[in-house]
PDB file of C-alpha atoms and ligand atoms in Angstrom:
ATOM      1  CA  UNK J   6      42.964 -10.847   7.479  1.00 93.00           C
ATOM      2  CA  UNK J   7      41.563 -14.043   6.060  1.00 92.00           C
ATOM      3  CA  UNK J   8      44.684 -16.670   6.552  1.00 92.00           C
ATOM      4  CA  UNK J   9      44.221 -20.510   6.122  1.00 89.00           C
ATOM      5  CA  UNK J  10      44.294 -20.767   9.972  1.00 90.00           C
ATOM      6  CA  UNK J  11      41.349 -18.351   9.955  1.00 91.00           C
ATOM      7  CA  UNK J  12      40.542 -14.645  10.100  1.00 92.00           C
ATOM      8  CA  UNK J  13      43.417 -12.936  12.223  1.00 94.00           C
ATOM      9  CA  UNK J  14      42.031 -10.226  14.482  1.00 93.00           C
ATOM     10  CA  UNK J  15      44.944  -7.843  13.163  1.00 93.00           C
ATOM     11  CA  UNK J  16      44.510  -5.160  16.380  1.00 90.00           C
ATOM     12  CA  UNK J  17      44.722  -7.773  18.869  1.00 92.00           C
ATOM     13  CA  UNK J  18      47.468  -9.228  17.019  1.00 94.00           C
ATOM     14  CA  UNK J  19      49.532  -6.271  17.193  1.00 94.00           C
ATOM     15  CA  UNK J  20      48.759  -5.810  20.793  1.00 92.00           C
ATOM     16  CA  UNK J  21      50.598  -8.820  21.554  1.00 90.00           C
ATOM     17  CA  UNK J  22      53.508  -8.845  18.670  1.00 86.00           C
ATOM     18  CA  UNK J  23      53.908  -5.291  17.202  1.00 83.00           C
ATOM     19  CA  UNK J  24      54.273  -3.337  15.767  1.00 90.00           C
ATOM     20  CA  UNK J  25      51.639  -1.032  17.572  1.00 89.00           C
ATOM     21  CA  UNK J  26      51.089   0.995  14.105  1.00 90.00           C
ATOM     22  CA  UNK J  27      48.658  -1.662  13.155  1.00 92.00           C
ATOM     23  CA  UNK J  28      46.811  -1.693  16.547  1.00 89.00           C
ATOM     24  CA  UNK J  29      44.258   0.738  14.710  1.00 88.00           C
ATOM     25  CA  UNK J  30      40.456   0.089  13.509  1.00 88.00           C
ATOM     26  CA  UNK J  31      39.966  -0.742   9.553  1.00 89.00           C
ATOM     27  CA  UNK J  32      38.964   2.822   8.699  1.00 91.00           C
ATOM     28  CA  UNK J  33      42.524   4.182   9.974  1.00 91.00           C
ATOM     29  CA  UNK J  34      44.153   1.293   8.677  1.00 91.00           C
ATOM     30  CA  UNK J  35      42.797   1.902   5.114  1.00 92.00           C
ATOM     31  CA  UNK J  36      43.386   5.578   5.274  1.00 93.00           C
ATOM     32  CA  UNK J  37      46.974   4.693   5.990  1.00 93.00           C
ATOM     33  CA  UNK J  38      46.750   2.772   2.588  1.00 91.00           C
ATOM     34  CA  UNK J  39      49.636   0.592   1.103  1.00 92.00           C
ATOM     35  CA  UNK J  40      52.080   2.037   3.531  1.00 93.00           C
ATOM     36  CA  UNK J  41      51.159  -0.293   6.007  1.00 93.00           C
ATOM     37  CA  UNK J  42      50.918  -3.659   3.735  1.00 92.00           C
ATOM     38  CA  UNK J  43      54.696  -4.681   4.645  1.00 93.00           C
ATOM     39  CA  UNK J  44      54.215  -4.580   8.303  1.00 94.00           C
ATOM     40  CA  UNK J  45      51.170  -6.392   7.855  1.00 94.00           C
ATOM     41  CA  UNK J  46      52.409  -9.162   6.075  1.00 93.00           C
ATOM     42  CA  UNK J  47      55.097  -9.414   8.620  1.00 94.00           C
ATOM     43  CA  UNK J  48      52.398  -9.879  11.333  1.00 94.00           C
ATOM     44  CA  UNK J  49      50.499 -12.212   9.550  1.00 93.00           C
ATOM     45  CA  UNK J  50      53.670 -14.285   9.144  1.00 92.00           C
ATOM     46  CA  UNK J  51      54.509 -14.035  12.682  1.00 92.00           C
ATOM     47  CA  UNK J  52      51.455 -14.110  14.587  1.00 91.00           C
ATOM     48  CA  UNK J  53      49.261 -17.317  15.753  1.00 90.00           C
ATOM     49  CA  UNK J  54      46.382 -15.714  16.451  1.00 91.00           C
ATOM     50  CA  UNK J  55      44.044 -14.573  17.853  1.00 94.00           C
ATOM     51  CA  UNK J  56      41.554 -15.863  15.339  1.00 95.00           C
ATOM     52  CA  UNK J  57      37.745 -14.383  14.972  1.00 91.00           C
ATOM     53  CA  UNK J  58      34.968 -16.796  15.568  1.00 84.00           C
ATOM     54  CA  UNK J  59      31.877 -16.275  14.158  1.00 81.00           C
ATOM     55  CA  UNK J  60      32.378 -12.414  13.941  1.00 82.00           C
ATOM     56  CA  UNK J  61      29.899 -10.598  11.794  1.00 88.00           C
ATOM     57  CA  UNK J  62      30.562  -9.827   8.213  1.00 93.00           C
ATOM     58  CA  UNK J  63      31.557  -5.865   7.763  1.00 95.00           C
ATOM     59  CA  UNK J  64      32.385  -3.679   4.316  1.00 97.00           C
ATOM     60  CA  UNK J  65      36.255  -4.070   3.541  1.00 94.00           C
ATOM     61  CA  UNK J  66      36.396  -0.517   2.664  1.00 95.00           C
ATOM     62  CA  UNK J  67      35.509   2.248   5.760  1.00 92.00           C
ATOM     63  CA  UNK J  68      34.542   5.855   5.546  1.00 92.00           C
ATOM     64  CA  UNK J  69      36.118   6.048   1.801  1.00 96.00           C
ATOM     65  CA  UNK J  70      36.482   9.838   0.810  1.00 95.00           C
ATOM     66  CA  UNK J  71      35.152   9.278  -2.508  1.00 97.00           C
ATOM     67  CA  UNK J  72      33.019   6.395  -4.207  1.00 98.00           C
ATOM     68  CA  UNK J  73      32.966   6.948  -7.889  1.00 98.00           C
ATOM     69  CA  UNK J  74      31.370   4.744 -10.372  1.00 98.00           C
ATOM     70  CA  UNK J  75      31.790   4.385 -14.253  1.00 97.00           C
ATOM     71  CA  UNK J  76      28.497   3.687 -16.262  1.00 93.00           C
ATOM     72  CA  UNK J  77      28.236   2.119 -19.325  1.00 92.00           C
ATOM     73  CA  UNK J  78      31.979   0.672 -19.449  1.00 96.00           C
ATOM     74  CA  UNK J  79      31.302  -2.828 -20.779  1.00 95.00           C
ATOM     75  CA  UNK J  80      30.523  -2.824 -24.557  1.00 92.00           C
ATOM     76  CA  UNK J  81      27.763  -5.369 -24.393  1.00 89.00           C
ATOM     77  CA  UNK J  82      25.877  -3.725 -21.777  1.00 86.00           C
ATOM     78  CA  UNK J  83      26.015  -0.451 -23.355  1.00 85.00           C
ATOM     79  CA  UNK J  84      24.215  -2.329 -26.446  1.00 86.00           C
ATOM     80  CA  UNK J  85      21.723  -3.677 -24.440  1.00 83.00           C
ATOM     81  CA  UNK J  86      20.871  -0.257 -23.066  1.00 83.00           C
ATOM     82  CA  UNK J  87      20.782   0.718 -26.791  1.00 85.00           C
ATOM     83  CA  UNK J  88      23.740   3.454 -26.146  1.00 84.00           C
ATOM     84  CA  UNK J  89      26.724   3.909 -27.735  1.00 86.00           C
ATOM     85  CA  UNK J  90      30.114   3.242 -26.234  1.00 88.00           C
ATOM     86  CA  UNK J  91      30.993   6.774 -24.499  1.00 91.00           C
ATOM     87  CA  UNK J  92      34.167   8.512 -25.534  1.00 94.00           C
ATOM     88  CA  UNK J  93      35.029   9.279 -22.074  1.00 94.00           C
ATOM     89  CA  UNK J  94      34.164   7.526 -19.076  1.00 96.00           C
ATOM     90  CA  UNK J  95      30.865   8.126 -17.749  1.00 94.00           C
ATOM     91  CA  UNK J  96      31.499   9.112 -13.966  1.00 97.00           C
ATOM     92  CA  UNK J  97      28.896   9.210 -11.152  1.00 97.00           C
ATOM     93  CA  UNK J  98      29.300   8.918  -7.570  1.00 97.00           C
ATOM     94  CA  UNK J  99      27.623   6.777  -4.622  1.00 98.00           C
ATOM     95  CA  UNK J 100      27.889   8.136  -0.855  1.00 98.00           C
ATOM     96  CA  UNK J 101      28.985   5.857   2.140  1.00 97.00           C
ATOM     97  CA  UNK J 102      25.347   5.491   3.322  1.00 98.00           C
ATOM     98  CA  UNK J 103      25.232   2.949   0.515  1.00 98.00           C
ATOM     99  CA  UNK J 104      27.780   0.801   1.617  1.00 98.00           C
ATOM    100  CA  UNK J 105      26.550  -2.859   2.598  1.00 98.00           C
ATOM    101  CA  UNK J 106      28.780  -5.966   3.985  1.00 98.00           C
ATOM    102  CA  UNK J 107      28.425  -9.272   2.178  1.00 98.00           C
ATOM    103  CA  UNK J 108      25.388 -11.114   3.415  1.00 98.00           C
ATOM    104  CA  UNK J 109      23.402  -7.760   4.324  1.00 98.00           C
ATOM    105  CA  UNK J 110      19.515  -7.719   3.873  1.00 98.00           C
ATOM    106  CA  UNK J 111      18.711  -4.448   1.582  1.00 98.00           C
ATOM    107  CA  UNK J 112      15.359  -2.409   2.651  1.00 98.00           C
ATOM    108  CA  UNK J 113      13.711  -1.871  -1.063  1.00 97.00           C
ATOM    109  CA  UNK J 114      10.186  -0.464   0.974  1.00 97.00           C
ATOM    110  CA  UNK J 115       8.359   1.791  -1.474  1.00 97.00           C
ATOM    111  CA  UNK J 116      11.082   1.136  -4.722  1.00 98.00           C
ATOM    112  CA  UNK J 117       9.551  -0.263  -7.606  1.00 97.00           C
ATOM    113  CA  UNK J 118      12.488  -0.742 -10.256  1.00 98.00           C
ATOM    114  CA  UNK J 119      15.282  -2.275  -8.182  1.00 98.00           C
ATOM    115  CA  UNK J 120      18.100  -3.565 -10.194  1.00 98.00           C
ATOM    116  CA  UNK J 121      21.563  -5.222  -9.605  1.00 98.00           C
ATOM    117  CA  UNK J 122      24.756  -4.572 -11.263  1.00 98.00           C
ATOM    118  CA  UNK J 123      27.722  -6.899 -10.775  1.00 98.00           C
ATOM    119  CA  UNK J 124      31.027  -4.806 -10.725  1.00 98.00           C
ATOM    120  CA  UNK J 125      34.679  -5.066  -9.896  1.00 98.00           C
ATOM    121  CA  UNK J 126      35.553  -2.224  -7.256  1.00 98.00           C
ATOM    122  CA  UNK J 127      39.142  -0.640  -7.056  1.00 98.00           C
ATOM    123  CA  UNK J 128      40.206   0.341  -3.903  1.00 98.00           C
ATOM    124  CA  UNK J 129      42.781   3.328  -3.754  1.00 98.00           C
ATOM    125  CA  UNK J 130      46.078   2.679  -1.583  1.00 97.00           C
ATOM    126  CA  UNK J 131      48.244   5.775  -2.250  1.00 97.00           C
ATOM    127  CA  UNK J 132      47.472   9.767  -2.827  1.00 97.00           C
ATOM    128  CA  UNK J 133      47.837  10.520  -6.337  1.00 97.00           C
ATOM    129  CA  UNK J 134      47.039  13.395  -8.815  1.00 98.00           C
ATOM    130  CA  UNK J 135      47.664  13.171 -12.609  1.00 98.00           C
ATOM    131  CA  UNK J 136      48.912  10.025 -12.845  1.00 98.00           C
ATOM    132  CA  UNK J 137      50.072   8.289 -15.865  1.00 98.00           C
ATOM    133  CA  UNK J 138      48.438   5.127 -16.938  1.00 98.00           C
ATOM    134  CA  UNK J 139      51.762   3.324 -16.721  1.00 98.00           C
ATOM    135  CA  UNK J 140      51.553   3.967 -12.953  1.00 98.00           C
ATOM    136  CA  UNK J 141      48.001   4.228 -12.088  1.00 98.00           C
ATOM    137  CA  UNK J 142      47.942   0.432 -11.034  1.00 97.00           C
ATOM    138  CA  UNK J 143      50.802   0.907  -8.457  1.00 97.00           C
ATOM    139  CA  UNK J 144      48.171   3.405  -6.510  1.00 98.00           C
ATOM    140  CA  UNK J 145      45.775   0.378  -6.160  1.00 98.00           C
ATOM    141  CA  UNK J 146      45.644  -1.272  -2.897  1.00 97.00           C
ATOM    142  CA  UNK J 147      43.258  -3.858  -4.012  1.00 97.00           C
ATOM    143  CA  UNK J 148      40.114  -5.130  -5.751  1.00 98.00           C
ATOM    144  CA  UNK J 149      36.714  -6.281  -4.147  1.00 98.00           C
ATOM    145  CA  UNK J 150      33.358  -7.621  -5.537  1.00 98.00           C
ATOM    146  CA  UNK J 151      30.678  -4.966  -5.454  1.00 98.00           C
ATOM    147  CA  UNK J 152      26.983  -4.542  -6.247  1.00 98.00           C
ATOM    148  CA  UNK J 153      26.110  -1.157  -7.717  1.00 98.00           C
ATOM    149  CA  UNK J 154      22.155  -1.881  -6.823  1.00 98.00           C
ATOM    150  CA  UNK J 155      19.968   0.894  -8.818  1.00 98.00           C
ATOM    151  CA  UNK J 156      16.479   1.891  -8.788  1.00 98.00           C
ATOM    152  CA  UNK J 157      15.892   2.627 -12.378  1.00 97.00           C
ATOM    153  CA  UNK J 158      12.869   4.732 -11.814  1.00 97.00           C
ATOM    154  CA  UNK J 159      14.766   7.406  -9.542  1.00 97.00           C
ATOM    155  CA  UNK J 160      17.737   7.063 -11.844  1.00 96.00           C
ATOM    156  CA  UNK J 161      15.957   8.203 -14.825  1.00 94.00           C
ATOM    157  CA  UNK J 162      13.873  10.903 -13.318  1.00 94.00           C
ATOM    158  CA  UNK J 163      15.979  13.594 -14.108  1.00 92.00           C
ATOM    159  CA  UNK J 164      19.431  13.772 -15.853  1.00 89.00           C
ATOM    160  CA  UNK J 165      21.318  12.985 -12.613  1.00 94.00           C
ATOM    161  CA  UNK J 166      21.315   9.411 -11.872  1.00 95.00           C
ATOM    162  CA  UNK J 167      22.173  10.292  -8.000  1.00 96.00           C
ATOM    163  CA  UNK J 168      19.111   9.305  -6.372  1.00 96.00           C
ATOM    164  CA  UNK J 169      18.408   5.958  -7.876  1.00 97.00           C
ATOM    165  CA  UNK J 170      22.226   4.912  -6.971  1.00 98.00           C
ATOM    166  CA  UNK J 171      23.008   6.117  -3.690  1.00 97.00           C
ATOM    167  CA  UNK J 172      19.834   4.679  -1.681  1.00 98.00           C
ATOM    168  CA  UNK J 173      20.694   3.202   1.698  1.00 98.00           C
ATOM    169  CA  UNK J 174      22.641  -0.378   1.365  1.00 98.00           C
ATOM    170  CA  UNK J 175      22.466   0.118  -2.447  1.00 98.00           C
ATOM    171  CA  UNK J 176      26.495  -0.805  -2.579  1.00 98.00           C
ATOM    172  CA  UNK J 177      26.939  -4.185  -1.186  1.00 98.00           C
ATOM    173  CA  UNK J 178      30.749  -4.791  -1.272  1.00 98.00           C
ATOM    174  CA  UNK J 179      33.022  -7.599  -0.494  1.00 97.00           C
ATOM    175  CA  UNK J 180      33.576 -10.387   1.228  1.00 96.00           C
ATOM    176  CA  UNK J 181      37.047  -9.267   1.015  1.00 95.00           C
ATOM    177  CA  UNK J 182      39.592  -6.690  -0.135  1.00 97.00           C
ATOM    178  CA  UNK J 183      42.195  -8.428  -1.913  1.00 97.00           C
ATOM    179  CA  UNK J 184      45.266  -6.868  -2.205  1.00 96.00           C
ATOM    180  CA  UNK J 185      46.477  -6.257  -5.896  1.00 95.00           C
ATOM    181  CA  UNK J 186      49.605  -8.511  -5.599  1.00 95.00           C
ATOM    182  CA  UNK J 187      46.829 -11.218  -5.619  1.00 96.00           C
ATOM    183  CA  UNK J 188      45.558  -9.860  -8.875  1.00 97.00           C
ATOM    184  CA  UNK J 189      48.276  -9.370 -11.523  1.00 94.00           C
ATOM    185  CA  UNK J 190      45.831  -8.775 -14.412  1.00 97.00           C
ATOM    186  CA  UNK J 191      42.473  -6.765 -13.577  1.00 98.00           C
ATOM    187  CA  UNK J 192      41.354  -7.086 -17.634  1.00 98.00           C
ATOM    188  CA  UNK J 193      41.190 -11.067 -17.205  1.00 98.00           C
ATOM    189  CA  UNK J 194      38.655 -11.636 -14.693  1.00 98.00           C
ATOM    190  CA  UNK J 195      35.787 -13.987 -15.335  1.00 98.00           C
ATOM    191  CA  UNK J 196      32.492 -11.925 -13.457  1.00 98.00           C
ATOM    192  CA  UNK J 197      29.212 -13.602 -12.894  1.00 98.00           C
ATOM    193  CA  UNK J 198      25.949 -12.641 -11.203  1.00 98.00           C
ATOM    194  CA  UNK J 199      22.883 -14.786  -9.999  1.00 98.00           C
ATOM    195  CA  UNK J 200      19.474 -13.812  -9.321  1.00 98.00           C
ATOM    196  CA  UNK J 201      18.488 -16.613  -7.132  1.00 98.00           C
ATOM    197  CA  UNK J 202      19.337 -19.720  -8.784  1.00 95.00           C
ATOM    198  CA  UNK J 203      19.285 -18.122 -12.341  1.00 98.00           C
ATOM    199  CA  UNK J 204      22.582 -17.232 -13.970  1.00 98.00           C
ATOM    200  CA  UNK J 205      22.110 -13.590 -15.136  1.00 98.00           C
ATOM    201  CA  UNK J 206      25.362 -11.685 -15.800  1.00 98.00           C
ATOM    202  CA  UNK J 207      28.309 -13.911 -17.138  1.00 98.00           C
ATOM    203  CA  UNK J 208      31.283 -11.546 -18.454  1.00 97.00           C
ATOM    204  CA  UNK J 209      34.887 -10.973 -18.297  1.00 97.00           C
ATOM    205  CA  UNK J 210      36.714  -7.807 -17.340  1.00 98.00           C
ATOM    206  CA  UNK J 211      38.047  -7.893 -20.768  1.00 97.00           C
ATOM    207  CA  UNK J 212      34.908  -6.367 -22.205  1.00 96.00           C
ATOM    208  CA  UNK J 213      35.527  -3.064 -20.253  1.00 97.00           C
ATOM    209  CA  UNK J 214      35.658  -0.205 -22.784  1.00 97.00           C
ATOM    210  CA  UNK J 215      37.871   1.683 -20.472  1.00 98.00           C
ATOM    211  CA  UNK J 216      40.264  -0.158 -18.152  1.00 98.00           C
ATOM    212  CA  UNK J 217      41.264   0.179 -14.531  1.00 98.00           C
ATOM    213  CA  UNK J 218      44.257   2.062 -15.420  1.00 98.00           C
ATOM    214  CA  UNK J 219      42.605   4.033 -17.915  1.00 98.00           C
ATOM    215  CA  UNK J 220      40.041   4.942 -15.246  1.00 98.00           C
ATOM    216  CA  UNK J 221      42.306   5.595 -12.463  1.00 98.00           C
ATOM    217  CA  UNK J 222      44.489   8.053 -14.730  1.00 98.00           C
ATOM    218  CA  UNK J 223      41.490   9.552 -16.077  1.00 98.00           C
ATOM    219  CA  UNK J 224      39.742  10.429 -12.694  1.00 98.00           C
ATOM    220  CA  UNK J 225      43.113  11.383 -11.209  1.00 98.00           C
ATOM    221  CA  UNK J 226      43.427  14.369 -13.768  1.00 98.00           C
ATOM    222  CA  UNK J 227      41.100  16.224 -11.858  1.00 97.00           C
ATOM    223  CA  UNK J 228      40.641  14.687  -8.189  1.00 97.00           C
ATOM    224  CA  UNK J 229      43.504  13.926  -5.723  1.00 98.00           C
ATOM    225  CA  UNK J 230      42.938  10.024  -5.201  1.00 98.00           C
ATOM    226  CA  UNK J 231      43.215   9.316  -1.484  1.00 97.00           C
ATOM    227  CA  UNK J 232      43.983   6.022   0.022  1.00 97.00           C
ATOM    228  CA  UNK J 233      40.533   4.129   0.662  1.00 96.00           C
ATOM    229  CA  UNK J 234      38.794   6.193  -2.127  1.00 98.00           C
ATOM    230  CA  UNK J 235      36.735   3.345  -4.033  1.00 98.00           C
ATOM    231  CA  UNK J 236      36.026   3.268  -7.847  1.00 98.00           C
ATOM    232  CA  UNK J 237      33.428   0.891  -9.665  1.00 98.00           C
ATOM    233  CA  UNK J 238      34.613   0.016 -12.727  1.00 98.00           C
ATOM    234  CA  UNK J 239      31.040  -0.291 -14.404  1.00 97.00           C
ATOM    235  CA  UNK J 240      28.724  -3.340 -14.921  1.00 97.00           C
ATOM    236  CA  UNK J 241      28.305  -6.314 -17.924  1.00 96.00           C
ATOM    237  CA  UNK J 242      25.143  -7.062 -19.536  1.00 95.00           C
ATOM    238  CA  UNK J 243      22.403  -8.872 -18.175  1.00 96.00           C
ATOM    239  CA  UNK J 244      21.155  -6.430 -15.917  1.00 97.00           C
ATOM    240  CA  UNK J 245      17.038  -6.332 -15.795  1.00 97.00           C
ATOM    241  CA  UNK J 246      16.803  -2.819 -17.174  1.00 94.00           C
ATOM    242  CA  UNK J 247      18.081  -4.767 -20.536  1.00 92.00           C
ATOM    243  CA  UNK J 248      14.979  -6.667 -20.626  1.00 94.00           C
ATOM    244  CA  UNK J 249      11.929  -6.139 -22.596  1.00 94.00           C
ATOM    245  CA  UNK J 250       9.568  -6.550 -19.707  1.00 97.00           C
ATOM    246  CA  UNK J 251      11.936  -6.336 -16.533  1.00 98.00           C
ATOM    247  CA  UNK J 252      11.057  -8.339 -13.495  1.00 98.00           C
ATOM    248  CA  UNK J 253      12.384  -6.167 -11.212  1.00 98.00           C
ATOM    249  CA  UNK J 254      13.779  -7.380  -8.009  1.00 98.00           C
ATOM    250  CA  UNK J 255      11.514  -8.446  -5.125  1.00 97.00           C
ATOM    251  CA  UNK J 256      11.486  -8.936  -2.018  1.00 97.00           C
ATOM    252  CA  UNK J 257      13.467 -12.212  -0.713  1.00 98.00           C
ATOM    253  CA  UNK J 258      15.349 -12.333  -4.021  1.00 98.00           C
ATOM    254  CA  UNK J 259      18.942 -12.722  -3.489  1.00 98.00           C
ATOM    255  CA  UNK J 260      21.839 -11.692  -5.956  1.00 98.00           C
ATOM    256  CA  UNK J 261      25.014 -13.546  -5.517  1.00 98.00           C
ATOM    257  CA  UNK J 262      28.096 -11.937  -7.504  1.00 98.00           C
ATOM    258  CA  UNK J 263      31.854 -14.050  -7.781  1.00 98.00           C
ATOM    259  CA  UNK J 264      34.647 -12.821  -9.462  1.00 98.00           C
ATOM    260  CA  UNK J 265      37.963 -14.966 -10.435  1.00 96.00           C
ATOM    261  CA  UNK J 266      39.778 -14.782  -7.100  1.00 97.00           C
ATOM    262  CA  UNK J 267      37.811 -12.251  -5.203  1.00 98.00           C
ATOM    263  CA  UNK J 268      35.232 -14.601  -3.781  1.00 97.00           C
ATOM    264  CA  UNK J 269      31.474 -14.283  -3.804  1.00 98.00           C
ATOM    265  CA  UNK J 270      29.334 -11.434  -2.075  1.00 98.00           C
ATOM    266  CA  UNK J 271      25.556 -12.348  -1.613  1.00 98.00           C
ATOM    267  CA  UNK J 272      22.905  -9.718  -0.842  1.00 98.00           C
ATOM    268  CA  UNK J 273      19.465 -10.159  -0.053  1.00 98.00           C
ATOM    269  CA  UNK J 274      16.697  -7.918  -0.637  1.00 98.00           C
ATOM    270  CA  UNK J 275      13.666  -7.188   1.795  1.00 98.00           C
TER     271      UNK J 275
HETATM  272 ZN1  LIG G  24      26.897   0.527 -12.295  1.00 57.09          ZN
END
């Protein structure tokens, strides 16, 4: 947990201060969902360490049971791809092989049309099925910055986008998971992305066609949502595939994404 004093080693602090149920690895914690948030808050207030020094970044989601993504969910992005706004959310999937932490180097060997997509990621904190929109946000544990890295040639080869979406390392996410109490309105967040020094994406989650609460409710009509599940909510305009003559990602490029209150996610391509 990121605190003003440093990064608290929760498992070690729980060994020292209790409760013991917090002395678990991050994947186990996330599968418990928001049930452990109250004891975690208590621990963070009580513990005075230990703090991690120079630890490597890991992904703020661990072993999710589902990674769902929404395509074409920003009005101006739908326009740049020449498509009309969809009548229902366009859902597709990525797999855990795609997860990569803040600061990751993503291997693009043999790939020709690598593109970036700055996105707001939603992490589920409570089991739910057939949720009403009014209760959907209660099932959210928190939010993170994500990059739905995409290879457009593979994406468009068949009717299924899957192949171009879930290449190893194609889901950088982080640096943090920010709990939902710190994000009062997920539809009022500025979202920006820079390729090297060039600002490519600059939008606001207010431009989403389907809001977070609508997406969570929609997915839960057919799928039980479980703690730790991840939903990517689509990208705003400014991706390379919207350009007339795209200058695809090259080895050595970086892409950095910032969303209000969620931090800055940096990825390098090799
Ligand atoms: Zn996307």
